[in-house]
């Protein structure tokens, strides 16, 4: 079979390269003739096993799936948690993310009880302009029923060349008949800087959701111009939940915020000579005080930025310890449209701190969702002489714990009464109060508040959905419920930006970070003075 041969040939090629790089099977050995024979024997054994499986297994075997989803990921998993293989589809999506745009209708969708629902249309997108709402259930795309299709399959139906037309049929709470939309596909930007605003006079806020787009640094520069950075008294740079992405974008953002000539990051590995990245242009004297918000979802490129700003005392880091992903992956396109991200080096902050936390002798669950601090943290000194710690993640200067869901709140999200937070591992369940509420009350203005009548409707909804609760549950969570309802109503009616704004008004970590601006200002002024004194002493006649 052609598919079988293709899978075997692809795997053999990757196996050979990876074995040479890391010694996949058994302990590492010297590169001599015996190791070469061992490699040849391993490749031969694998191809024999795969051939027998394809020929004799009880059911027909899709060789590509066996190799792509089993053999290759299993091989890479022996190395580290971040070396990854991408099949044709995944590699194509990765390229889209890096270019920061694709062609389609522009909406975020997700699974719900075997259906695909709209989480939110992107502001200004064709879907947004057509009137698609969060909570709409996608029934058909053109003439194809979406029943039984995965979210990825529905997403592929919605994508297409710019200027082409797609007919989308949705079901909406409160509407007896399906609603049909005729949408002209367009270029959909995948904004890395997904929200920015003025929190108060002189205090700006920017949230960067990812570094995967090649436009990330340009988007930040544009946001800073619109906020009029030269007039800012302080900036909150929110990197919470940012999983990282492209190294060059982290370097460019470091260049924008640090002083000219300062080290941003370095990396080196066994077959990768050390490379150091410096601020080539610098901030041009823009000394706005910065507080960076981080959490356990802050990883990779976002840790590079956080670590560089902390080591140079350019910003105060607040929140909780970051993820600790400091392995450098080199992306290599392979045959048949696939790709390989192989770890080739490790990242180090300007003080020499290792960003990567330990991953040996821990389970996959512990590594991903229950990170532990380094047993023997590295101790380094910043430019201003402050103590910082390495060995895994960036430890904040000021620890601000995140609000935790209580059992009742978690139950509501798990039962789909509210959408889960973006990126949450919780699954969407049955029913959605906001979708139901807007179906009963389609007209909502910006002066909407969650009063007692809305809370009464909410309780009736819970009863109909058979979600158990007590009066104490409602009373103890009243403020949280008001915030959650208003946030989702505003997102549905006025768009993602309106929902983000409601989020900020109730963000405990953010509210505690704002008063840290004067401390960040003092920190940066102090290190600038120290650097100026050192520079003066280094000049001829400047010493004592």
Short mmCIF file of C-alpha atoms in Angstrom, two decimals:
data_model
loop_
_atom_site.label_atom_id
_atom_site.label_comp_id
_atom_site.label_asym_id
_atom_site.label_seq_id
_atom_site.Cartn_x
_atom_site.Cartn_y
_atom_site.Cartn_z
CA UNK A 1 0.00 0.00 0.00
CA UNK A 2 1.25 3.47 -0.84
CA UNK A 3 0.13 4.87 2.52
CA UNK A 4 2.01 2.14 4.36
CA UNK A 5 5.24 2.69 2.47
CA UNK A 6 4.95 6.43 2.90
CA UNK A 7 4.52 6.05 6.66
CA UNK A 8 7.46 3.68 6.91
CA UNK A 9 9.78 5.86 4.84
CA UNK A 10 8.85 9.00 6.79
CA UNK A 11 9.34 7.32 10.12
CA UNK A 12 12.67 5.77 9.13
CA UNK A 13 13.97 9.19 8.11
CA UNK A 14 12.92 10.81 11.37
CA UNK A 15 14.16 7.87 13.41
CA UNK A 16 17.58 8.04 11.80
CA UNK A 17 17.94 11.79 12.39
CA UNK A 18 16.62 11.69 15.94
CA UNK A 19 18.68 8.65 16.90
CA UNK A 20 21.84 10.39 15.75
CA UNK A 21 20.88 13.50 17.73
CA UNK A 22 19.80 11.91 20.96
CA UNK A 23 20.26 8.14 21.15
CA UNK A 24 16.63 7.11 21.11
CA UNK A 25 16.91 3.42 21.96
CA UNK A 26 18.83 2.44 25.08
CA UNK A 27 21.68 4.36 26.73
CA UNK A 28 23.75 6.85 24.81
CA UNK A 29 26.87 5.41 23.16
CA UNK A 30 29.86 6.72 21.30
CA UNK A 31 29.38 7.34 17.58
CA UNK A 32 31.32 4.40 16.24
CA UNK A 33 30.67 1.51 13.89
CA UNK A 34 28.86 -0.52 16.55
CA UNK A 35 26.42 2.33 17.23
CA UNK A 36 25.82 2.67 13.51
CA UNK A 37 25.03 -1.04 13.33
CA UNK A 38 22.69 -0.62 16.31
CA UNK A 39 20.86 2.16 14.52
CA UNK A 40 20.49 0.09 11.38
CA UNK A 41 19.22 -2.85 13.41
CA UNK A 42 16.68 -0.64 15.23
CA UNK A 43 15.37 0.78 11.97
CA UNK A 44 15.16 -2.68 10.42
CA UNK A 45 13.35 -4.09 13.45
CA UNK A 46 10.84 -1.24 13.43
CA UNK A 47 10.01 -1.63 9.74
CA UNK A 48 9.56 -5.36 10.24
CA UNK A 49 7.19 -4.80 13.18
CA UNK A 50 5.20 -2.20 11.25
CA UNK A 51 4.91 -4.49 8.23
CA UNK A 52 3.62 -7.37 10.37
CA UNK A 53 1.13 -5.06 12.10
CA UNK A 54 -0.15 -3.75 8.79
CA UNK A 55 -0.53 -7.23 7.33
CA UNK A 56 -1.76 -9.31 10.29
CA UNK A 57 -3.50 -7.02 12.80
CA UNK A 58 -7.12 -8.04 13.57
CA UNK A 59 -8.52 -4.91 11.92
CA UNK A 60 -7.30 -2.81 9.00
CA UNK A 61 -4.56 -0.43 10.12
CA UNK A 62 -4.09 3.15 8.96
CA UNK A 63 -0.33 3.21 8.86
CA UNK A 64 -0.02 6.99 8.76
CA UNK A 65 -2.08 7.28 11.93
CA UNK A 66 -0.09 4.50 13.61
CA UNK A 67 3.18 6.23 12.83
CA UNK A 68 2.07 9.87 13.22
CA UNK A 69 0.04 9.41 16.41
CA UNK A 70 1.90 6.54 18.01
CA UNK A 71 5.45 5.70 17.01
CA UNK A 72 6.83 9.18 16.42
CA UNK A 73 5.23 10.90 19.46
CA UNK A 74 6.32 7.94 21.58
CA UNK A 75 9.89 8.31 20.38
CA UNK A 76 9.96 12.05 20.98
CA UNK A 77 8.31 11.65 24.38
CA UNK A 78 11.40 9.78 25.58
CA UNK A 79 13.45 12.92 24.99
CA UNK A 80 11.51 15.73 26.67
CA UNK A 81 7.95 17.08 27.02
CA UNK A 82 8.21 19.60 24.18
CA UNK A 83 9.77 17.90 21.16
CA UNK A 84 6.77 17.42 18.86
CA UNK A 85 5.75 16.00 15.51
CA UNK A 86 3.10 17.75 13.38
CA UNK A 87 1.05 15.92 10.79
CA UNK A 88 -0.02 17.78 7.65
CA UNK A 89 -3.03 19.43 9.25
CA UNK A 90 -1.33 20.43 12.49
CA UNK A 91 1.70 21.80 10.66
CA UNK A 92 -0.52 23.86 8.37
CA UNK A 93 -2.36 25.33 11.37
CA UNK A 94 0.98 26.11 13.03
CA UNK A 95 2.07 28.04 9.95
CA UNK A 96 -1.21 29.96 9.99
CA UNK A 97 -0.64 30.94 13.62
CA UNK A 98 2.89 32.11 12.84
CA UNK A 99 1.70 34.30 10.00
CA UNK A 100 -1.04 35.65 12.25
CA UNK A 101 -3.90 35.36 9.75
CA UNK A 102 -6.07 32.99 7.77
CA UNK A 103 -9.10 33.21 5.50
CA UNK A 104 -12.52 32.41 6.89
CA UNK A 105 -15.48 33.90 8.73
CA UNK A 106 -13.69 34.84 11.95
CA UNK A 107 -15.14 33.22 15.04
CA UNK A 108 -13.96 31.06 17.90
CA UNK A 109 -15.89 27.79 18.14
CA UNK A 110 -15.88 24.88 20.56
CA UNK A 111 -17.52 21.54 21.35
CA UNK A 112 -20.63 21.26 23.51
CA UNK A 113 -22.46 17.98 24.08
CA UNK A 114 -21.58 16.62 20.65
CA UNK A 115 -22.36 19.90 18.88
CA UNK A 116 -20.22 22.82 17.77
CA UNK A 117 -21.10 26.19 19.28
CA UNK A 118 -19.84 29.72 18.73
CA UNK A 119 -17.78 30.89 21.68
CA UNK A 120 -17.39 34.37 20.20
CA UNK A 121 -17.04 36.03 16.78
CA UNK A 122 -13.90 38.14 16.46
CA UNK A 123 -14.67 41.87 16.57
CA UNK A 124 -15.02 43.29 13.05
CA UNK A 125 -14.91 39.87 11.40
CA UNK A 126 -17.37 38.77 8.66
CA UNK A 127 -19.18 36.58 11.22
CA UNK A 128 -19.42 39.50 13.65
CA UNK A 129 -20.81 41.83 11.00
CA UNK A 130 -23.31 39.20 9.86
CA UNK A 131 -24.79 38.97 13.35
CA UNK A 132 -23.49 35.62 14.60
CA UNK A 133 -23.69 35.46 18.41
CA UNK A 134 -21.82 33.55 21.10
CA UNK A 135 -23.80 30.44 21.97
CA UNK A 136 -25.18 29.92 18.46
CA UNK A 137 -25.14 26.22 17.58
CA UNK A 138 -23.73 25.56 14.09
CA UNK A 139 -26.17 23.23 12.35
CA UNK A 140 -25.03 23.37 8.73
CA UNK A 141 -22.24 24.86 6.64
CA UNK A 142 -23.47 25.33 3.08
CA UNK A 143 -25.53 22.17 2.55
CA UNK A 144 -23.48 19.91 4.82
CA UNK A 145 -24.94 18.96 8.19
CA UNK A 146 -22.56 19.45 11.11
CA UNK A 147 -24.17 16.69 13.17
CA UNK A 148 -21.47 14.28 14.30
CA UNK A 149 -18.60 16.45 13.02
CA UNK A 150 -15.74 17.48 15.26
CA UNK A 151 -14.99 21.13 15.92
CA UNK A 152 -11.92 20.90 13.68
CA UNK A 153 -14.02 19.50 10.85
CA UNK A 154 -16.53 22.35 11.19
CA UNK A 155 -13.67 24.87 11.28
CA UNK A 156 -12.30 23.47 8.03
CA UNK A 157 -15.73 23.87 6.39
CA UNK A 158 -15.85 27.52 7.45
CA UNK A 159 -12.41 28.32 6.03
CA UNK A 160 -11.91 29.08 2.36
CA UNK A 161 -10.41 31.55 -0.12
CA UNK A 162 -10.90 35.25 0.46
CA UNK A 163 -14.04 36.61 -1.20
CA UNK A 164 -15.88 33.30 -1.42
CA UNK A 165 -19.32 32.94 0.13
CA UNK A 166 -20.35 30.41 2.78
CA UNK A 167 -23.88 29.77 4.05
CA UNK A 168 -24.01 29.08 7.78
CA UNK A 169 -27.16 27.81 9.51
CA UNK A 170 -27.33 28.13 13.29
CA UNK A 171 -29.75 27.35 16.08
CA UNK A 172 -30.31 30.06 18.68
CA UNK A 173 -32.00 29.94 22.06
CA UNK A 174 -35.42 31.61 21.89
CA UNK A 175 -35.75 31.23 18.10
CA UNK A 176 -38.14 28.58 16.85
CA UNK A 177 -36.55 28.32 13.40
CA UNK A 178 -32.86 28.03 12.42
CA UNK A 179 -31.16 31.25 11.35
CA UNK A 180 -29.29 31.39 8.06
CA UNK A 181 -26.32 33.66 7.44
CA UNK A 182 -24.66 34.36 4.11
CA UNK A 183 -21.08 35.32 4.93
CA UNK A 184 -18.29 36.42 2.61
CA UNK A 185 -14.98 35.02 3.79
CA UNK A 186 -12.18 37.45 4.47
CA UNK A 187 -8.68 37.62 5.91
CA UNK A 188 -8.93 36.99 9.63
CA UNK A 189 -6.11 38.41 11.72
CA UNK A 190 -5.12 36.32 14.72
CA UNK A 191 -4.24 39.15 17.06
CA UNK A 192 -1.57 38.38 19.63
CA UNK A 193 -2.32 41.65 21.43
CA UNK A 194 -5.99 40.88 21.95
CA UNK A 195 -6.87 43.76 24.28
CA UNK A 196 -5.46 47.07 25.49
CA UNK A 197 -7.02 50.02 27.28
CA UNK A 198 -6.46 52.81 29.77
CA UNK A 199 -7.25 51.56 33.27
CA UNK A 200 -7.20 55.07 34.69
CA UNK A 201 -5.63 58.39 33.66
CA UNK A 202 -1.99 57.65 32.88
CA UNK A 203 -2.14 53.89 33.55
CA UNK A 204 -2.19 51.72 30.42
CA UNK A 205 -2.94 48.02 30.11
CA UNK A 206 -1.90 45.57 27.36
CA UNK A 207 -2.67 41.85 27.23
CA UNK A 208 -0.52 39.68 24.95
CA UNK A 209 -2.16 36.29 24.52
CA UNK A 210 0.58 34.58 22.50
CA UNK A 211 3.95 35.01 20.80
CA UNK A 212 3.08 32.59 17.99
CA UNK A 213 2.36 35.35 15.48
CA UNK A 214 5.14 37.07 13.57
CA UNK A 215 3.15 40.28 14.09
CA UNK A 216 3.28 40.22 17.92
CA UNK A 217 5.93 42.91 18.37
CA UNK A 218 4.31 45.16 15.74
CA UNK A 219 0.94 44.77 17.46
CA UNK A 220 2.46 45.78 20.80
CA UNK A 221 4.10 48.81 19.21
CA UNK A 222 0.77 49.81 17.67
CA UNK A 223 -1.03 49.41 21.00
CA UNK A 224 1.59 51.54 22.75
CA UNK A 225 1.17 54.27 20.13
CA UNK A 226 -2.59 54.29 20.61
CA UNK A 227 -2.14 54.45 24.37
CA UNK A 228 0.34 57.31 23.81
CA UNK A 229 3.19 55.66 25.66
CA UNK A 230 5.09 58.93 26.03
CA UNK A 231 2.33 60.21 28.31
CA UNK A 232 1.90 57.06 30.39
CA UNK A 233 2.67 57.11 34.10
CA UNK A 234 2.64 53.34 34.24
CA UNK A 235 1.99 50.22 32.18
CA UNK A 236 0.54 46.84 33.15
CA UNK A 237 1.84 44.22 30.71
CA UNK A 238 -0.36 41.15 31.15
CA UNK A 239 1.32 37.88 30.11
CA UNK A 240 -0.91 35.57 32.14
CA UNK A 241 -1.87 32.48 30.21
CA UNK A 242 0.56 33.32 27.40
CA UNK A 243 2.08 29.98 26.27
CA UNK A 244 4.89 31.63 24.30
CA UNK A 245 5.81 31.11 20.67
CA UNK A 246 8.46 32.67 18.48
CA UNK A 247 11.86 33.60 19.91
CA UNK A 248 12.32 36.51 17.50
CA UNK A 249 9.11 38.14 18.79
CA UNK A 250 10.27 37.88 22.40
CA UNK A 251 13.60 39.42 21.38
CA UNK A 252 11.90 42.27 19.51
CA UNK A 253 9.66 43.07 22.47
CA UNK A 254 12.65 42.93 24.81
CA UNK A 255 14.39 45.35 22.45
CA UNK A 256 11.41 47.72 22.65
CA UNK A 257 11.40 47.84 26.45
CA UNK A 258 15.05 47.50 27.52
CA UNK A 259 17.91 49.95 27.16
CA UNK A 260 20.11 49.71 24.08
CA UNK A 261 22.86 47.11 24.40
CA UNK A 262 21.28 45.12 27.22
CA UNK A 263 21.24 41.32 26.96
CA UNK A 264 17.76 39.87 26.40
CA UNK A 265 18.34 36.12 26.37
CA UNK A 266 20.90 33.48 25.45
CA UNK A 267 20.62 29.83 24.49
CA UNK A 268 22.95 26.93 23.81
CA UNK A 269 22.85 23.15 23.50
CA UNK A 270 24.97 20.12 22.63
CA UNK A 271 24.97 20.79 18.90
CA UNK A 272 23.91 24.41 19.16
CA UNK A 273 26.64 26.96 19.95
CA UNK A 274 25.79 29.72 22.40
CA UNK A 275 23.92 32.64 20.93
CA UNK A 276 23.23 35.88 22.77
CA UNK A 277 20.53 38.39 21.83
CA UNK A 278 20.90 42.06 22.72
CA UNK A 279 18.68 45.12 22.49
CA UNK A 280 19.85 46.67 19.23
CA UNK A 281 17.59 49.73 19.19
CA UNK A 282 16.46 50.01 22.80
CA UNK A 283 13.54 51.92 24.28
CA UNK A 284 14.84 55.31 23.18
CA UNK A 285 14.61 56.75 26.67
CA UNK A 286 10.99 55.76 27.21
CA UNK A 287 11.20 54.95 30.90
CA UNK A 288 7.54 54.28 31.68
CA UNK A 289 7.30 52.10 34.82
CA UNK A 290 6.14 48.56 34.02
CA UNK A 291 4.45 45.87 36.08
CA UNK A 292 4.31 42.47 34.36
CA UNK A 293 1.52 40.10 35.40
CA UNK A 294 2.41 36.39 35.13
CA UNK A 295 1.03 33.04 36.25
CA UNK A 296 1.62 29.32 35.80
CA UNK A 297 0.32 29.62 32.22
CA UNK A 298 3.08 32.09 31.32
CA UNK A 299 5.63 30.05 29.38
CA UNK A 300 8.51 30.04 26.91
CA UNK A 301 8.79 33.32 24.97
CA UNK A 302 6.69 35.15 27.56
CA UNK A 303 9.13 33.93 30.23
CA UNK A 304 12.03 35.26 28.15
CA UNK A 305 10.48 38.73 28.23
CA UNK A 306 9.59 38.50 31.93
CA UNK A 307 13.05 37.23 32.89
CA UNK A 308 14.88 39.90 30.88
CA UNK A 309 12.81 42.74 32.36
CA UNK A 310 13.31 41.34 35.86
CA UNK A 311 17.06 40.76 35.57
CA UNK A 312 17.62 44.31 34.36
CA UNK A 313 15.22 45.76 36.99
CA UNK A 314 13.24 47.23 34.11
CA UNK A 315 9.93 45.94 35.46
CA UNK A 316 8.36 44.55 38.58
CA UNK A 317 7.04 41.00 38.07
CA UNK A 318 3.78 40.23 39.90
CA UNK A 319 1.49 37.22 40.13
CA UNK A 320 2.49 33.57 40.54
CA UNK A 321 5.53 31.58 39.38
CA UNK A 322 5.59 30.97 35.64
CA UNK A 323 5.48 27.57 33.95
CA UNK A 324 9.21 27.04 33.39
CA UNK A 325 9.44 26.14 29.70
CA UNK A 326 12.97 26.95 28.60
CA UNK A 327 13.66 24.30 25.98
CA UNK A 328 14.40 25.65 22.50
CA UNK A 329 12.67 23.83 19.64
CA UNK A 330 14.02 24.06 16.10
CA UNK A 331 11.19 23.67 13.60
CA UNK A 332 12.06 21.50 10.59
CA UNK A 333 9.66 20.98 7.65
CA UNK A 334 9.54 17.33 6.59
CA UNK A 335 8.10 15.48 3.62
CA UNK A 336 4.37 15.26 2.90
CA UNK A 337 3.67 18.60 4.59
CA UNK A 338 4.62 17.41 8.08
CA UNK A 339 7.01 19.04 10.51
CA UNK A 340 9.26 18.34 13.50
CA UNK A 341 9.90 20.61 16.48
CA UNK A 342 13.04 19.18 18.11
CA UNK A 343 14.63 20.52 21.28
CA UNK A 344 18.11 21.72 20.40
CA UNK A 345 19.03 24.12 23.22
CA UNK A 346 17.99 25.75 26.51
CA UNK A 347 17.10 29.35 27.30
CA UNK A 348 18.93 31.42 29.93
CA UNK A 349 17.96 34.85 31.27
CA UNK A 350 20.52 37.70 31.24
CA UNK A 351 21.78 36.73 34.72
CA UNK A 352 22.28 33.15 33.53
CA UNK A 353 19.17 31.66 35.12
CA UNK A 354 17.85 28.50 33.48
CA UNK A 355 14.18 28.97 32.62
CA UNK A 356 13.35 25.25 32.17
CA UNK A 357 12.10 23.46 35.26
CA UNK A 358 12.90 19.78 35.91
CA UNK A 359 10.88 17.24 33.93
CA UNK A 360 12.69 14.00 34.70
CA UNK A 361 11.16 11.63 37.24
CA UNK A 362 7.76 13.35 37.18
CA UNK A 363 4.55 12.24 35.53
CA UNK A 364 3.03 13.96 32.54
CA UNK A 365 0.22 15.28 34.76
CA UNK A 366 2.63 16.66 37.35
CA UNK A 367 4.70 18.37 34.69
CA UNK A 368 1.75 19.92 32.88
CA UNK A 369 -0.66 20.77 35.67
CA UNK A 370 1.11 20.51 39.03
CA UNK A 371 4.51 22.20 38.66
CA UNK A 372 6.77 22.04 41.68
CA UNK A 373 9.47 24.59 42.55
CA UNK A 374 13.08 23.64 42.01
CA UNK A 375 14.57 21.74 44.95
CA UNK A 376 17.76 23.79 44.79
CA UNK A 377 16.87 27.10 43.12
CA UNK A 378 19.64 29.06 41.46
CA UNK A 379 20.42 32.41 43.09
CA UNK A 380 21.39 35.37 40.92
CA UNK A 381 21.63 39.14 41.32
CA UNK A 382 19.89 41.66 39.08
CA UNK A 383 21.60 44.77 37.69
CA UNK A 384 20.46 46.62 40.79
CA UNK A 385 21.64 43.91 43.19
CA UNK A 386 18.29 42.27 43.94
CA UNK A 387 18.13 38.52 44.48
CA UNK A 388 16.26 36.47 41.85
CA UNK A 389 15.84 32.73 41.54
CA UNK A 390 16.29 30.26 38.69
CA UNK A 391 16.06 26.57 38.07
CA UNK A 392 12.55 26.62 36.73
CA UNK A 393 10.22 29.44 35.77
CA UNK A 394 10.28 33.10 36.76
CA UNK A 395 9.53 33.76 40.43
CA UNK A 396 7.55 37.01 40.78
CA UNK A 397 8.91 39.92 42.80
CA UNK A 398 5.48 40.34 44.34
CA UNK A 399 3.35 37.23 44.76
CA UNK A 400 -0.35 37.76 44.10
CA UNK A 401 -2.42 34.61 44.28
CA UNK A 402 -5.11 34.07 41.67
CA UNK A 403 -8.73 33.69 42.70
CA UNK A 404 -9.73 30.03 42.84
CA UNK A 405 -13.07 28.55 41.82
CA UNK A 406 -15.04 27.20 44.76
CA UNK A 407 -16.98 23.91 44.37
CA UNK A 408 -20.23 25.63 43.36
CA UNK A 409 -18.53 27.83 40.75
CA UNK A 410 -16.73 24.82 39.34
CA UNK A 411 -20.00 22.90 39.17
CA UNK A 412 -21.65 25.69 37.17
CA UNK A 413 -18.82 25.72 34.62
CA UNK A 414 -18.61 21.93 34.37
CA UNK A 415 -22.35 21.83 33.71
CA UNK A 416 -22.02 24.47 31.01
CA UNK A 417 -24.10 27.08 32.84
CA UNK A 418 -21.25 29.45 32.01
CA UNK A 419 -18.54 29.05 29.42
CA UNK A 420 -15.25 27.98 31.02
CA UNK A 421 -12.34 30.42 31.02
CA UNK A 422 -10.39 30.40 27.75
CA UNK A 423 -7.77 27.66 27.90
CA UNK A 424 -9.44 25.91 30.83
CA UNK A 425 -9.23 22.09 30.85
CA UNK A 426 -12.86 21.99 32.02
CA UNK A 427 -15.27 20.69 29.40
CA UNK A 428 -18.41 22.50 28.28
CA UNK A 429 -21.52 20.62 29.38
CA UNK A 430 -25.26 21.16 28.95
CA UNK A 431 -27.16 24.43 28.62
CA UNK A 432 -25.85 27.97 28.86
CA UNK A 433 -27.63 30.57 30.94
CA UNK A 434 -26.48 33.55 28.92
CA UNK A 435 -27.70 31.99 25.69
CA UNK A 436 -31.06 31.24 27.35
CA UNK A 437 -31.27 34.70 28.93
CA UNK A 438 -30.63 36.56 25.68
CA UNK A 439 -33.16 34.35 23.93
CA UNK A 440 -35.77 35.64 26.36
CA UNK A 441 -34.52 39.23 26.40
CA UNK A 442 -32.93 40.02 23.03
CA UNK A 443 -32.45 43.76 23.67
CA UNK A 444 -29.68 44.67 26.10
CA UNK A 445 -28.09 48.11 26.49
CA UNK A 446 -24.72 49.04 27.96
CA UNK A 447 -26.34 50.16 31.21
CA UNK A 448 -27.38 46.55 31.85
CA UNK A 449 -26.85 45.42 35.43
CA UNK A 450 -27.47 42.06 37.04
CA UNK A 451 -30.26 42.87 39.49
CA UNK A 452 -32.38 40.59 41.61
CA UNK A 453 -34.77 39.84 38.74
CA UNK A 454 -31.87 38.46 36.70
CA UNK A 455 -30.70 36.38 39.68
CA UNK A 456 -34.24 35.02 40.01
CA UNK A 457 -34.20 34.00 36.32
CA UNK A 458 -30.82 32.39 36.90
CA UNK A 459 -32.15 30.29 39.77
CA UNK A 460 -35.14 29.20 37.69
CA UNK A 461 -32.74 28.21 34.92
CA UNK A 462 -30.70 26.07 37.31
CA UNK A 463 -33.85 24.33 38.47
CA UNK A 464 -34.93 23.55 34.90
CA UNK A 465 -31.46 22.25 34.08
CA UNK A 466 -31.50 20.13 37.26
CA UNK A 467 -28.33 21.73 38.57
CA UNK A 468 -28.56 21.39 42.35
CA UNK A 469 -27.98 24.50 44.50
CA UNK A 470 -28.90 25.96 47.86
CA UNK A 471 -29.82 29.53 48.81
CA UNK A 472 -26.46 29.70 50.55
CA UNK A 473 -24.68 28.83 47.28
CA UNK A 474 -26.36 31.80 45.59
CA UNK A 475 -25.78 34.23 48.46
CA UNK A 476 -22.13 33.29 49.02
CA UNK A 477 -21.38 33.63 45.30
CA UNK A 478 -23.64 36.57 44.51
CA UNK A 479 -20.91 38.99 43.41
CA UNK A 480 -19.18 36.30 41.34
CA UNK A 481 -22.49 35.41 39.65
CA UNK A 482 -23.22 39.04 38.84
CA UNK A 483 -19.78 39.45 37.31
CA UNK A 484 -19.96 36.20 35.33
CA UNK A 485 -23.42 36.93 33.93
CA UNK A 486 -22.55 40.49 32.97
CA UNK A 487 -19.26 39.41 31.38
CA UNK A 488 -20.93 36.82 29.15
CA UNK A 489 -23.89 39.07 28.28
CA UNK A 490 -21.56 41.90 27.26
CA UNK A 491 -19.39 39.50 25.23
CA UNK A 492 -22.47 38.18 23.45
CA UNK A 493 -24.07 41.53 22.71
CA UNK A 494 -21.20 44.01 22.41
CA UNK A 495 -18.20 41.83 21.49
CA UNK A 496 -15.03 40.42 23.01
CA UNK A 497 -13.57 43.81 23.97
CA UNK A 498 -16.63 44.65 26.05
CA UNK A 499 -16.34 41.30 27.81
CA UNK A 500 -12.64 41.87 28.50
CA UNK A 501 -13.42 45.24 30.06
CA UNK A 502 -15.90 43.65 32.48
CA UNK A 503 -13.21 41.06 33.29
CA UNK A 504 -10.69 43.76 34.20
CA UNK A 505 -13.11 45.51 36.51
CA UNK A 506 -13.31 42.31 38.57
CA UNK A 507 -9.75 41.04 38.21
CA UNK A 508 -8.33 40.78 41.74
CA UNK A 509 -4.75 40.20 40.60
CA UNK A 510 -4.88 43.22 38.31
CA UNK A 511 -6.39 45.46 40.98
CA UNK A 512 -3.55 44.50 43.33
CA UNK A 513 -0.94 45.06 40.61
CA UNK A 514 -1.92 48.65 39.80
CA UNK A 515 -0.67 50.08 43.14
CA UNK A 516 2.75 48.53 42.40
CA UNK A 517 3.46 51.08 39.64
CA UNK A 518 5.32 53.50 42.02
CA UNK A 519 7.49 50.61 43.22
CA UNK A 520 8.31 49.68 39.61
CA UNK A 521 9.22 53.33 38.93
CA UNK A 522 11.53 53.45 41.94
CA UNK A 523 13.13 50.14 40.93
CA UNK A 524 13.97 51.33 37.42
CA UNK A 525 15.17 54.76 38.57
CA UNK A 526 17.48 53.09 41.08
CA UNK A 527 19.11 50.79 38.53
CA UNK A 528 19.51 53.65 36.02
CA UNK A 529 21.41 55.57 38.67
CA UNK A 530 23.62 52.56 39.43
CA UNK A 531 24.38 52.00 35.74
CA UNK A 532 25.19 55.70 35.26
CA UNK A 533 27.62 55.60 38.20
CA UNK A 534 29.30 52.47 36.85
CA UNK A 535 29.63 54.07 33.43
CA UNK A 536 31.20 57.19 34.93
CA UNK A 537 33.68 55.13 36.96
CA UNK A 538 34.73 53.14 33.89
CA UNK A 539 35.69 56.28 31.97
CA UNK A 540 39.30 57.55 32.13
CA UNK A 541 39.68 59.70 35.20
CA UNK A 542 36.31 58.65 36.50
CA UNK A 543 37.55 56.37 39.28
CA UNK A 544 38.71 57.28 42.75
#
